[in-house]
Amino acid sequence: MDTGNGGSLGELVVAARDRAFVGRAAERKLFRSALAGDSDASPVLCLHGPGGIGKSALLRWFAREARGAGRTVVEVDGRTVAATPEDFELAAGKAIGERGTVLLVDTFEQCQGLEHWLWERFLPRLPVGTVAVIAGRAAPDARWVADPGWANLLRVVPLRDLARDDAAAFLRARGVPAGSHHALLSFTSGNPLALALAAAVAVRQDADGTARASDWSPGRDVIATLLPQLVGHPPSPAHRTALEVCAQADVTSEALLRAMMGEDASELFAWLRVQPFIEATAAGLFPHDVVREVLAADLRWRDPDGFAALRGRMHQYLLGRVREAPAARMLQAMQSLVYLERSADHMSGTLVWQHEGVVREMPCTAADKNRVEELVHETEGAESAAIARFWLDRQPEAFSVYRSTRTDDIVAASAWLRLGEPEGEDVDPVVAAAWAHTRAGTPLRSGEHLAMARFFVDPRDYQRPSAAMNLMQWRVGGEIIRADRLAWSFVVMRDDGYWDDYLARSDMMPTEARPVVGGHGYRLFAHDWRIQSGLEWTVEKHAAVQDGTAGVASPDGSPPEPLERLMLSRPEFDTAVRDALRVLWWPAELAANPLSRSRLVAEDGRSLHNVLLTAIDTLLEERGGETRHQVLTTTYSKAAPTQEAVARRLGMSFSTYRRHLTAAVHHVRDVLWSRELDG
């Protein structure tokens, strides 16, 4: 490499670092103010943040800025200085003897035992006009922050991830292809170390032609480098497991740790809360996003069975919280449950995750009714607003309002109607359509009721992903899980197709009805809960969600090789369908079925599980198909008893039951074979 006349490799390194440095505008402004001796500036800055957050890079920028201003710079690295007052003073002593010096101390966590001496003995001896910057993973002891003597001299600066625009600028500076930016930003969340490692991999893949653009994921080399840098070395396997629990949960409480880890939870929770990569909210603890991603990716690759077992135990605990929590805390419990499944394909594009809520759900009071009617009128028109008033007068308790946490204004509303007998059919075409669907299928029995998510109104983001829409969805899910004697549930959406796939994957199937209200068409999505309760369905659905474990990357980060397509004869195909139905709710066994490699699945673009469910639901389109559908889904549920017991449960003779089951299986085989042949 030609470095030019009089140049050096060191100069090239510095120039490259200068080009790669982005962001930190607020921190640079603070340092420049201290350097200039502004009256309101703090001469001592304490930077703290987790490993890889960019403390060292920022200190290097400070050093260049100070030297450019003609100041003497004294640099101390805690990794190379023994943690004794004598050795530290030997390295930093020049700052005491020379006025106007800039003292930069990096990696102070390696000298944490000197903290009391530093604040009481060393820093007070620095001449006025000195600027000192102390950088480490841990925040300074609260005693120094609260000490009135340091109040006007000390500024504590927690370093966060780079803002998205700054992180994107970093990727551009490193030459990362634009098509990979979204995937890299999603993984790294702006952590500078993660960005640097991911960018290097992406640039290398682009150069050798193996770049996967939006499918980029971190390889083992990236994970192996990041883990010790971000989280260090946990003191014990129990501490490591506590970190892995924290990485999976939206927020980690001591109660969650106790459920997962027993009586050591209190000690482990106390350890977690002081880690520099852990944040705290009123609800509990959560890790920085990149720490969460790295811990999850490492465990998923290193121990897939342990990863699945951990998530299974968490799901069981969180589902119990949804069922048993007081009504006022149900939504919080539901959020935690949904968060565990957030990476499932049908959820990732429909949820808006924020650690601090921007809206909060409240019961609709008498004083709120007019505002709810206004919101419905604004989004759906006068006719729909009149229907909303009808239900507000009859079931005010069914309505919820969503208030901005900033202004406390009501910005959205929803309703969860409960109907034990026909009501409002002459007023509300949507409710009339639900009753018609119920009567045509399996009518309500004594003590049963149907429920309907009747209004999802948010003028700013009408029926599109938003913070309010999150809460509305969680309300529906929580009500179904907690319900007793719920026969049918219905979700009503504007008939524009946006939610069709999401609801179908949630087993809320579209009905034939397309009622029109105020010139707008609506679609009803329905589910019969009498075969299986919402609680049981949620357990089975969790088992079916792969959550990335079925397609784990190989240790070098490359994707698994695609499976060869299979061409099956009709007898082989029929046998595969029968076998697939038997393991419908066991993902690993289903993945091994020959149908997973058939044209049927490859061209459909969905999992074999979902292809089978869609074929099963075509029974409902046949005359008398409701009974065969009920027989088939009950027989092949995850917790199905013997066929004789299923027949007794359904109130059929065994011969009648077998006749319906045989007809149902033949129907599903024929539907799937037709799709295999014709696409």
XYZ file of C-alpha atoms in Angstrom:
679
model
C 0.000 0.000 0.000
C 1.340 3.423 -0.944
C 1.140 5.686 2.112
C 2.509 8.757 0.307
C 5.704 10.700 1.017
C 6.319 11.270 4.708
C 3.202 9.412 5.749
C 2.825 6.518 8.166
C 0.463 3.646 8.814
C -0.536 5.339 12.041
C -1.717 8.378 10.126
C -3.779 6.168 7.848
C -5.355 4.488 10.880
C -6.254 7.870 12.378
C -7.712 9.076 9.076
C -9.813 5.931 8.730
C -11.126 6.327 12.266
C -12.000 9.953 11.564
C -14.020 8.919 8.518
C -15.856 6.209 10.448
C -16.718 8.378 13.460
C -20.370 9.481 13.400
C -22.896 10.897 15.824
C -22.355 11.843 19.473
C -23.226 15.474 18.740
C -24.452 16.167 22.289
C -21.358 14.649 23.914
C -19.008 16.512 21.576
C -20.788 19.773 22.388
C -20.324 19.160 26.134
C -16.613 18.501 25.670
C -16.055 21.554 23.498
C -17.845 23.686 26.059
C -15.596 22.352 28.837
C -12.530 22.855 26.638
C -13.529 26.472 26.019
C -14.048 27.071 29.748
C -17.666 28.201 29.339
C -19.184 29.395 32.607
C -21.926 26.763 32.560
C -19.644 23.899 31.497
C -18.618 21.004 33.752
C -14.828 20.395 33.801
C -15.306 16.732 34.816
C -17.304 14.452 32.542
C -18.157 10.895 33.534
C -19.137 8.722 30.556
C -20.635 5.323 31.266
C -22.197 2.597 29.165
C -21.911 -1.083 28.288
C -19.071 -2.615 26.345
C -19.070 -1.784 22.662
C -21.087 1.406 23.060
C -18.248 3.576 21.724
C -16.592 5.072 24.805
C -13.059 4.546 23.504
C -13.875 5.967 20.076
C -15.362 9.066 21.679
C -12.302 9.523 23.898
C -10.069 9.305 20.822
C -12.137 12.074 19.237
C -11.794 14.145 22.430
C -8.015 13.660 22.313
C -7.781 14.862 18.701
C -10.024 17.840 19.458
C -7.962 18.805 22.514
C -4.641 18.530 20.690
C -6.073 20.577 17.855
C -6.830 23.273 20.411
C -3.214 23.201 21.598
C -3.937 21.411 24.892
C -1.717 18.782 26.483
C -3.521 15.426 26.598
C -2.841 12.776 29.228
C -4.391 9.392 28.415
C -4.822 6.586 30.958
C -6.147 3.125 30.064
C -7.455 1.058 32.974
C -6.477 -2.127 31.164
C -2.769 -1.289 31.346
C -2.540 0.463 34.722
C -2.403 -1.454 37.995
C -5.365 -0.533 40.199
C -3.320 1.172 42.913
C -3.172 4.891 43.753
C 0.579 4.912 43.121
C 0.406 3.400 39.637
C -2.590 5.470 38.608
C -0.905 8.678 39.740
C 2.273 7.690 37.948
C 0.281 7.399 34.708
C -1.878 10.497 35.226
C 0.308 12.675 37.407
C 1.258 15.081 34.612
C -2.307 16.376 34.697
C -1.741 17.615 38.241
C 1.454 19.465 37.452
C 0.463 21.221 34.231
C -2.389 23.741 34.011
C -4.823 23.346 31.122
C -4.218 19.618 30.662
C -6.944 17.319 29.340
C -7.060 14.031 31.250
C -8.811 11.120 29.520
C -9.312 7.902 31.513
C -10.647 4.910 29.575
C -11.875 1.507 30.817
C -12.163 2.779 34.381
C -14.142 -0.350 35.363
C -10.738 -2.090 35.566
C -9.807 0.380 38.302
C -13.196 0.527 40.022
C -11.605 -0.093 43.424
C -9.934 3.337 43.117
C -13.228 5.211 42.793
C -13.301 6.596 46.339
C -9.641 7.661 46.124
C -10.170 9.201 42.683
C -12.975 11.503 43.813
C -11.635 12.274 47.280
C -7.883 12.453 46.655
C -6.893 12.706 43.021
C -9.435 14.789 41.090
C -9.584 17.617 43.692
C -5.826 18.214 43.088
C -6.280 19.004 39.390
C -5.652 22.693 38.603
C -8.549 24.898 37.592
C -8.737 24.843 33.813
C -8.114 21.112 33.586
C -10.712 19.016 31.768
C -11.101 15.416 32.933
C -13.152 12.681 31.289
C -13.631 9.366 33.117
C -15.133 6.580 30.970
C -16.222 3.151 32.185
C -19.030 0.655 32.139
C -20.459 1.514 35.538
C -22.112 4.781 36.522
C -20.301 6.692 39.272
C -21.241 6.033 42.864
C -24.382 7.979 43.732
C -22.519 9.656 46.593
C -20.400 11.680 44.173
C -23.366 12.652 42.045
C -25.245 13.825 45.150
C -22.234 15.547 46.754
C -22.899 19.325 46.717
C -19.167 19.912 46.346
C -19.245 18.279 42.896
C -22.666 19.589 41.855
C -21.359 22.298 39.498
C -18.188 20.479 38.443
C -19.404 17.000 37.454
C -21.565 15.975 34.496
C -22.618 12.318 34.241
C -23.275 11.229 30.639
C -24.782 7.794 29.934
C -23.835 6.694 26.414
C -26.643 5.152 24.373
C -26.789 3.396 21.027
C -26.312 5.589 17.977
C -29.432 7.208 16.587
C -30.752 5.418 13.501
C -29.633 8.169 11.113
C -26.128 8.147 12.609
C -25.976 4.350 12.438
C -27.036 4.449 8.781
C -24.316 7.043 8.112
C -21.796 4.671 9.728
C -22.865 1.849 7.385
C -22.571 4.124 4.363
C -19.097 5.204 5.459
C -18.078 1.548 5.724
C -19.393 0.770 2.234
C -22.224 -1.537 3.301
C -24.692 -2.164 0.422
C -27.926 -0.215 0.939
C -30.005 -3.380 0.647
C -28.441 -4.748 3.828
C -28.951 -1.631 5.961
C -32.361 -2.501 7.384
C -31.318 -5.979 8.519
C -28.077 -4.720 10.080
C -29.768 -1.821 11.849
C -32.467 -4.131 13.205
C -29.881 -6.510 14.647
C -27.414 -3.977 16.019
C -29.896 -1.333 17.213
C -27.138 1.230 16.745
C -24.547 -0.393 18.998
C -21.219 0.781 17.510
C -19.278 -2.436 18.109
C -22.068 -4.568 16.674
C -22.338 -2.173 13.728
C -18.607 -2.435 13.023
C -18.574 -6.239 13.127
C -21.782 -6.616 11.132
C -20.596 -4.086 8.550
C -17.339 -5.975 8.054
C -19.257 -9.210 7.423
C -21.732 -7.509 5.059
C -18.963 -5.844 3.043
C -17.058 -9.129 2.780
C -20.198 -10.984 1.662
C -20.884 -8.293 -0.923
C -17.350 -8.561 -2.245
C -17.419 -12.362 -2.593
C -20.976 -12.495 -3.934
C -22.608 -14.185 -0.927
C -24.444 -11.135 0.424
C -28.042 -11.894 1.364
C -29.260 -8.295 1.609
C -32.405 -8.169 3.725
C -31.842 -11.781 4.891
C -28.546 -10.873 6.570
C -28.093 -12.431 9.999
C -25.057 -12.514 12.293
C -22.729 -15.461 11.891
C -21.014 -17.249 14.730
C -17.910 -15.087 14.389
C -19.946 -11.960 15.074
C -21.825 -13.550 17.973
C -18.669 -15.004 19.513
C -16.950 -11.609 19.408
C -19.886 -9.617 20.697
C -20.910 -11.797 23.640
C -17.898 -11.277 25.928
C -17.609 -7.633 24.885
C -21.252 -6.852 25.648
C -21.991 -8.969 28.727
C -18.550 -10.003 29.998
C -18.327 -13.337 31.804
C -21.279 -14.067 34.134
C -20.163 -15.360 37.551
C -22.001 -18.694 37.262
C -24.274 -20.762 34.994
C -27.240 -19.462 37.008
C -26.282 -15.875 36.220
C -25.964 -16.808 32.551
C -29.450 -18.361 32.605
C -30.835 -15.237 34.282
C -29.413 -13.214 31.375
C -31.040 -15.583 28.883
C -34.387 -15.227 30.627
C -34.005 -11.461 30.535
C -33.203 -11.639 26.814
C -36.470 -13.452 26.057
C -38.861 -11.455 28.258
C -40.138 -7.994 27.396
C -39.410 -7.014 30.998
C -38.030 -9.230 33.746
C -39.450 -9.035 37.246
C -38.209 -10.864 40.298
C -41.427 -12.890 40.166
C -40.602 -14.101 36.644
C -37.072 -15.043 37.693
C -38.466 -16.903 40.712
C -40.816 -18.894 38.480
C -37.940 -19.762 36.152
C -35.059 -20.219 38.615
C -36.392 -20.764 42.125
C -35.222 -19.191 45.347
C -32.038 -17.652 43.933
C -34.192 -15.130 42.074
C -33.655 -12.275 44.519
C -29.855 -12.460 44.286
C -29.934 -12.867 40.496
C -32.342 -9.957 40.052
C -30.084 -7.733 42.157
C -27.122 -8.721 39.977
C -29.017 -8.055 36.753
C -30.143 -4.583 37.741
C -26.583 -3.269 38.184
C -25.297 -4.535 34.839
C -24.418 -1.633 32.495
C -26.398 -3.141 29.596
C -29.628 -3.449 31.620
C -32.291 -0.748 31.786
C -35.024 -0.461 34.409
C -38.686 0.536 34.106
C -41.565 0.525 36.551
C -42.460 -2.983 35.307
C -38.979 -4.527 35.584
C -35.646 -4.895 33.774
C -34.765 -5.273 30.115
C -31.438 -5.503 28.237
C -30.208 -3.252 25.451
C -31.588 -4.491 22.151
C -28.321 -5.783 20.737
C -27.589 -7.654 23.976
C -31.022 -9.249 23.733
C -30.413 -10.305 20.128
C -26.922 -11.674 20.751
C -27.905 -13.711 23.820
C -30.925 -15.178 22.026
C -28.974 -15.988 18.848
C -26.176 -17.646 20.818
C -28.486 -19.850 22.900
C -30.611 -20.746 19.857
C -27.517 -21.946 18.001
C -25.596 -23.421 20.935
C -28.463 -25.315 22.591
C -31.658 -25.441 20.478
C -33.360 -27.821 22.910
C -32.461 -25.628 25.875
C -33.682 -22.567 23.979
C -37.034 -24.243 23.279
C -37.341 -25.498 26.860
C -36.627 -22.044 28.306
C -39.258 -20.440 26.098
C -41.720 -23.219 26.895
C -41.421 -22.636 30.640
C -41.717 -18.883 30.162
C -44.800 -19.291 27.972
C -46.478 -21.474 30.589
C -45.810 -18.927 33.329
C -46.856 -15.899 31.254
C -50.020 -17.610 30.026
C -50.946 -18.318 33.634
C -50.487 -14.629 34.424
C -52.879 -13.659 31.622
C -55.483 -16.046 32.969
C -55.094 -15.150 36.645
C -54.045 -11.487 36.729
C -56.506 -8.892 38.055
C -58.482 -7.280 35.252
C -56.504 -4.042 35.555
C -53.226 -5.888 34.873
C -54.411 -8.221 32.138
C -53.063 -6.103 29.276
C -49.585 -5.949 30.784
C -49.614 -9.731 31.172
C -50.844 -10.123 27.599
C -48.069 -7.865 26.295
C -45.467 -10.082 27.953
C -47.020 -13.205 26.425
C -47.194 -11.723 22.921
C -43.637 -10.387 23.165
C -42.360 -13.934 23.537
C -43.829 -14.747 20.093
C -42.948 -11.410 18.467
C -40.658 -12.874 15.807
C -43.323 -15.175 14.364
C -43.942 -14.258 10.741
C -47.572 -13.238 11.211
C -46.753 -10.949 14.149
C -43.553 -9.209 13.148
C -45.247 -6.796 10.742
C -48.333 -6.029 12.811
C -46.920 -4.888 16.155
C -45.218 -1.668 17.227
C -42.839 -2.351 20.126
C -41.919 0.452 22.521
C -40.538 0.062 26.033
C -42.401 3.152 27.207
C -46.039 3.246 26.135
C -47.382 6.216 24.219
C -51.007 5.345 24.986
C -52.742 3.675 27.900
C -56.042 1.836 27.941
C -58.789 3.020 30.305
C -62.407 1.927 30.823
C -64.911 4.112 28.990
C -66.789 6.329 31.451
C -70.048 8.205 30.928
C -68.020 11.363 30.294
C -66.107 9.596 27.496
C -69.087 8.459 25.423
C -69.335 11.564 23.255
C -65.629 11.405 22.448
C -65.925 7.743 21.435
C -68.835 8.595 19.156
C -66.751 11.394 17.609
C -63.859 9.026 16.920
C -66.163 6.517 15.205
C -67.785 9.297 13.161
C -64.362 10.586 12.095
C -63.108 7.182 10.950
C -66.248 5.331 9.809
C -68.988 7.898 9.244
C -72.320 8.962 10.741
C -74.116 5.611 10.375
C -71.370 3.753 12.216
C -71.302 6.460 14.908
C -75.038 5.964 15.500
C -74.429 2.216 15.910
C -71.627 2.945 18.356
C -74.012 5.119 20.398
C -76.514 2.229 20.423
C -73.919 -0.100 21.961
C -72.533 2.590 24.268
C -75.993 2.913 25.792
C -76.482 -0.864 26.142
C -72.976 -2.119 26.948
C -70.859 0.824 28.122
C -68.591 -1.613 29.962
C -67.635 -3.187 26.603
C -65.813 -0.044 25.461
C -62.232 0.965 26.164
C -60.562 4.284 25.427
C -56.897 4.932 24.731
C -55.379 8.066 26.199
C -52.141 9.701 25.101
C -49.550 9.428 27.863
C -48.310 12.867 26.852
C -51.570 14.854 26.722
C -54.091 12.491 28.389
C -56.429 13.085 25.432
C -58.553 10.187 24.176
C -57.037 9.305 20.789
C -58.595 5.892 20.048
C -61.340 3.514 21.177
C -62.467 -0.094 20.829
C -65.277 -2.375 21.975
C -65.543 -6.039 22.986
C -69.251 -6.846 22.883
C -70.618 -9.899 24.748
C -73.939 -11.254 23.521
C -75.829 -14.162 25.068
C -78.905 -13.761 22.905
C -79.776 -11.895 19.710
C -79.683 -8.157 20.237
C -79.226 -5.186 17.954
C -79.684 -7.115 14.701
C -82.109 -4.509 13.382
C -79.630 -1.714 14.184
C -76.182 -3.166 13.463
C -75.655 -5.067 10.176
C -72.311 -6.380 11.432
C -73.813 -7.966 14.548
C -76.664 -9.314 12.415
C -74.124 -11.016 10.148
C -72.411 -12.591 13.176
C -75.682 -14.024 14.442
C -76.499 -15.355 10.980
C -73.105 -17.112 10.811
C -73.639 -18.604 14.266
C -77.100 -19.948 13.421
C -75.845 -21.454 10.151
C -73.002 -23.214 11.958
C -73.470 -24.338 15.537
C -75.947 -22.136 17.450
C -75.354 -21.121 21.048
C -76.330 -23.523 23.792
C -77.642 -22.548 27.200
C -75.132 -20.432 29.120
C -72.890 -19.768 26.119
C -72.215 -16.398 24.523
C -70.529 -14.900 21.496
C -68.136 -11.969 21.633
C -67.154 -9.428 19.016
C -64.353 -6.916 18.581
C -66.757 -4.424 17.050
C -64.783 -1.183 16.729
C -61.069 -0.523 16.195
C -60.983 3.256 15.740
C -57.809 5.318 15.738
C -58.081 8.330 13.383
C -54.320 8.701 13.053
C -53.574 5.070 12.099
C -56.977 3.620 11.321
C -56.759 -0.187 11.506
C -53.026 -0.170 10.853
C -50.196 -1.110 13.253
C -49.894 1.450 16.047
C -49.445 1.603 19.801
C -53.222 1.773 20.262
C -53.786 -1.119 17.862
C -51.359 -3.224 19.897
C -53.482 -2.742 23.004
C -56.694 -3.453 21.086
C -55.283 -6.766 19.817
C -54.037 -7.726 23.263
C -57.439 -6.915 24.725
C -59.087 -9.338 22.278
C -56.528 -12.074 22.919
C -56.702 -11.688 26.680
C -60.503 -11.743 26.734
C -60.535 -14.973 24.715
C -57.979 -16.653 26.987
C -59.876 -15.614 30.136
C -63.373 -16.322 28.814
C -65.738 -18.946 30.248
C -68.464 -20.461 28.036
C -67.343 -18.458 25.003
C -68.814 -20.131 21.912
C -67.870 -17.809 19.038
C -65.544 -14.842 18.724
C -65.674 -12.376 15.842
C -63.240 -9.693 14.743
C -64.555 -6.956 12.438
C -62.190 -5.209 10.038
C -62.531 -2.884 7.070
C -62.712 -5.181 4.042
C -59.405 -4.125 2.456
C -57.460 -7.359 2.954
C -54.776 -5.860 5.214
C -55.421 -8.173 8.182
C -56.591 -11.277 6.296
C -53.337 -13.237 6.524
C -52.638 -12.258 10.128
C -56.107 -13.296 11.285
C -56.041 -16.521 9.266
C -52.748 -17.486 10.917
C -54.438 -16.752 14.243
C -57.239 -19.160 13.224
C -59.760 -16.351 12.836
C -61.263 -17.390 9.516
C -63.153 -15.046 7.167
C -66.910 -15.573 6.909
C -69.026 -15.189 3.800
C -70.675 -12.021 5.122
C -69.489 -8.626 3.901
C -71.802 -6.117 5.599
C -71.760 -2.488 4.481
C -72.085 0.375 6.967
C -71.929 4.016 5.925
C -70.704 3.080 2.456
C -67.768 1.049 3.838
C -67.501 -2.724 3.447
C -66.495 -4.816 6.476
C -65.329 -8.408 6.881
C -66.055 -10.715 9.804
C -63.449 -13.232 10.973
C -64.773 -16.019 13.196
C -63.622 -18.827 15.475
C -65.678 -21.496 17.274
C -64.174 -22.073 20.728
C -66.325 -24.995 21.860
C -63.979 -27.695 20.627
C -60.987 -26.133 22.325
C -60.795 -23.229 24.767
C -58.735 -20.129 24.121
C -56.308 -21.249 26.821
C -55.789 -24.668 25.207
C -55.513 -23.124 21.745
C -52.781 -20.742 22.934
C -50.741 -23.637 24.335
C -50.978 -25.523 21.046
C -50.240 -22.416 18.981
C -47.065 -21.777 20.949
C -45.886 -25.317 20.194
C -46.514 -24.728 16.490
C -44.647 -21.438 16.275
C -41.122 -22.161 15.070
C -39.788 -18.751 16.107
C -36.694 -19.267 13.986
C -35.592 -22.575 15.518
C -36.481 -24.664 12.462
C -34.083 -22.846 10.186
C -31.094 -22.153 12.412
C -28.039 -20.859 10.597
C -24.953 -23.013 10.502
C -21.973 -21.991 12.688
C -20.468 -19.921 9.874
C -23.693 -17.959 9.496
C -24.628 -19.406 6.106
C -28.264 -20.430 5.475
C -29.187 -24.112 5.491
C -29.109 -25.844 2.124
C -32.539 -25.983 0.447
C -34.187 -29.391 0.464
C -34.663 -31.238 -2.784
C -38.255 -31.158 -4.100
C -40.110 -34.492 -3.839
C -42.487 -35.903 -6.465
C -44.958 -38.251 -4.772
C -47.285 -40.804 -6.294
C -50.929 -40.603 -5.280
C -50.657 -43.495 -2.780
C -47.505 -41.957 -1.298
C -49.211 -38.570 -1.146
C -52.294 -39.969 0.630
C -50.098 -41.709 3.193
C -48.145 -38.494 3.797
C -51.377 -36.531 4.364
C -52.593 -39.092 6.909
C -49.245 -39.017 8.722
C -49.130 -35.204 8.667
C -52.570 -34.941 10.257
C -51.415 -37.189 13.091
C -48.504 -34.823 13.917
C -50.265 -31.573 12.990
C -49.263 -29.874 16.259
C -45.734 -31.288 16.544
C -43.512 -28.969 14.443
C -40.388 -31.154 14.375
C -42.258 -34.270 13.245
C -44.267 -32.263 10.730
C -41.079 -30.793 9.239
C -39.879 -34.349 8.519
C -43.034 -35.229 6.584
C -42.491 -35.660 2.793
C -45.180 -33.039 2.118
C -42.792 -30.392 3.467
C -40.719 -30.934 0.302
C -43.640 -31.125 -2.115
C -44.729 -28.649 -4.767
C -47.817 -28.069 -2.639
C -45.821 -26.327 0.111
C -43.024 -24.854 -2.012
C -45.395 -22.886 -4.244
C -47.816 -21.934 -1.485
C -45.121 -20.015 0.412
C -46.490 -20.998 3.835
C -45.602 -23.751 6.273
C -47.064 -27.236 5.891
C -48.936 -26.638 9.153
C -50.785 -23.654 7.696
C -51.401 -25.400 4.364
C -53.063 -28.276 6.239
C -55.188 -25.946 8.361
C -56.423 -24.151 5.242
C -57.349 -27.463 3.607
C -59.146 -28.619 6.756
C -61.179 -25.422 6.844
C -62.502 -26.088 3.332
C -64.721 -28.685 5.028
C -66.767 -25.757 6.315
C -67.640 -24.860 2.732
C -69.299 -28.248 2.152
C -72.866 -29.083 3.001
C -72.787 -30.771 6.391
C -69.082 -30.099 6.607
C -69.250 -28.514 10.081
C -69.630 -31.939 11.693
C -66.758 -33.478 9.725
C -64.613 -30.418 10.530
C -65.367 -30.854 14.229
C -64.558 -34.569 14.113
C -61.266 -34.024 12.277
C -59.965 -31.119 14.407
C -60.906 -32.852 17.658
C -59.265 -36.125 16.605
C -56.006 -34.475 15.615
C -55.715 -31.940 18.420
C -52.501 -32.082 20.433
C -54.188 -33.437 23.542
C -56.550 -35.795 21.720
C -57.616 -38.931 23.658
C -58.405 -42.236 21.930
C -60.803 -42.235 19.001
C -63.393 -43.967 21.174
C -63.104 -41.141 23.718
C -63.432 -38.533 20.953
C -66.614 -40.213 19.754
C -68.031 -40.139 23.287
C -67.001 -36.500 23.717
C -68.803 -35.578 20.489
C -71.903 -37.577 21.448
C -71.637 -39.988 18.507
C -71.639 -43.724 18.114
C -68.208 -45.001 17.161
C -69.391 -46.134 13.728
C -70.879 -42.681 12.986
C -67.723 -41.006 14.219
C -65.521 -43.231 12.015
C -67.682 -42.515 8.979
C -67.343 -38.755 9.455
C -63.586 -39.005 10.125
C -62.967 -41.102 7.016
C -64.978 -38.697 4.870
C -63.126 -35.692 6.323
C -59.672 -37.189 5.709
C -60.619 -38.147 2.145
C -61.833 -34.595 1.515
C -58.572 -33.067 2.797
C -56.504 -35.512 0.723
C -58.472 -34.638 -2.421
C -58.145 -30.894 -1.855
C -54.404 -31.130 -1.301
C -53.824 -33.484 -4.234
C -55.657 -31.081 -6.530
C -53.400 -28.265 -5.379
C -50.327 -30.468 -5.775
C -51.258 -31.124 -9.407
C -52.612 -27.737 -10.450
C -50.809 -25.307 -8.122
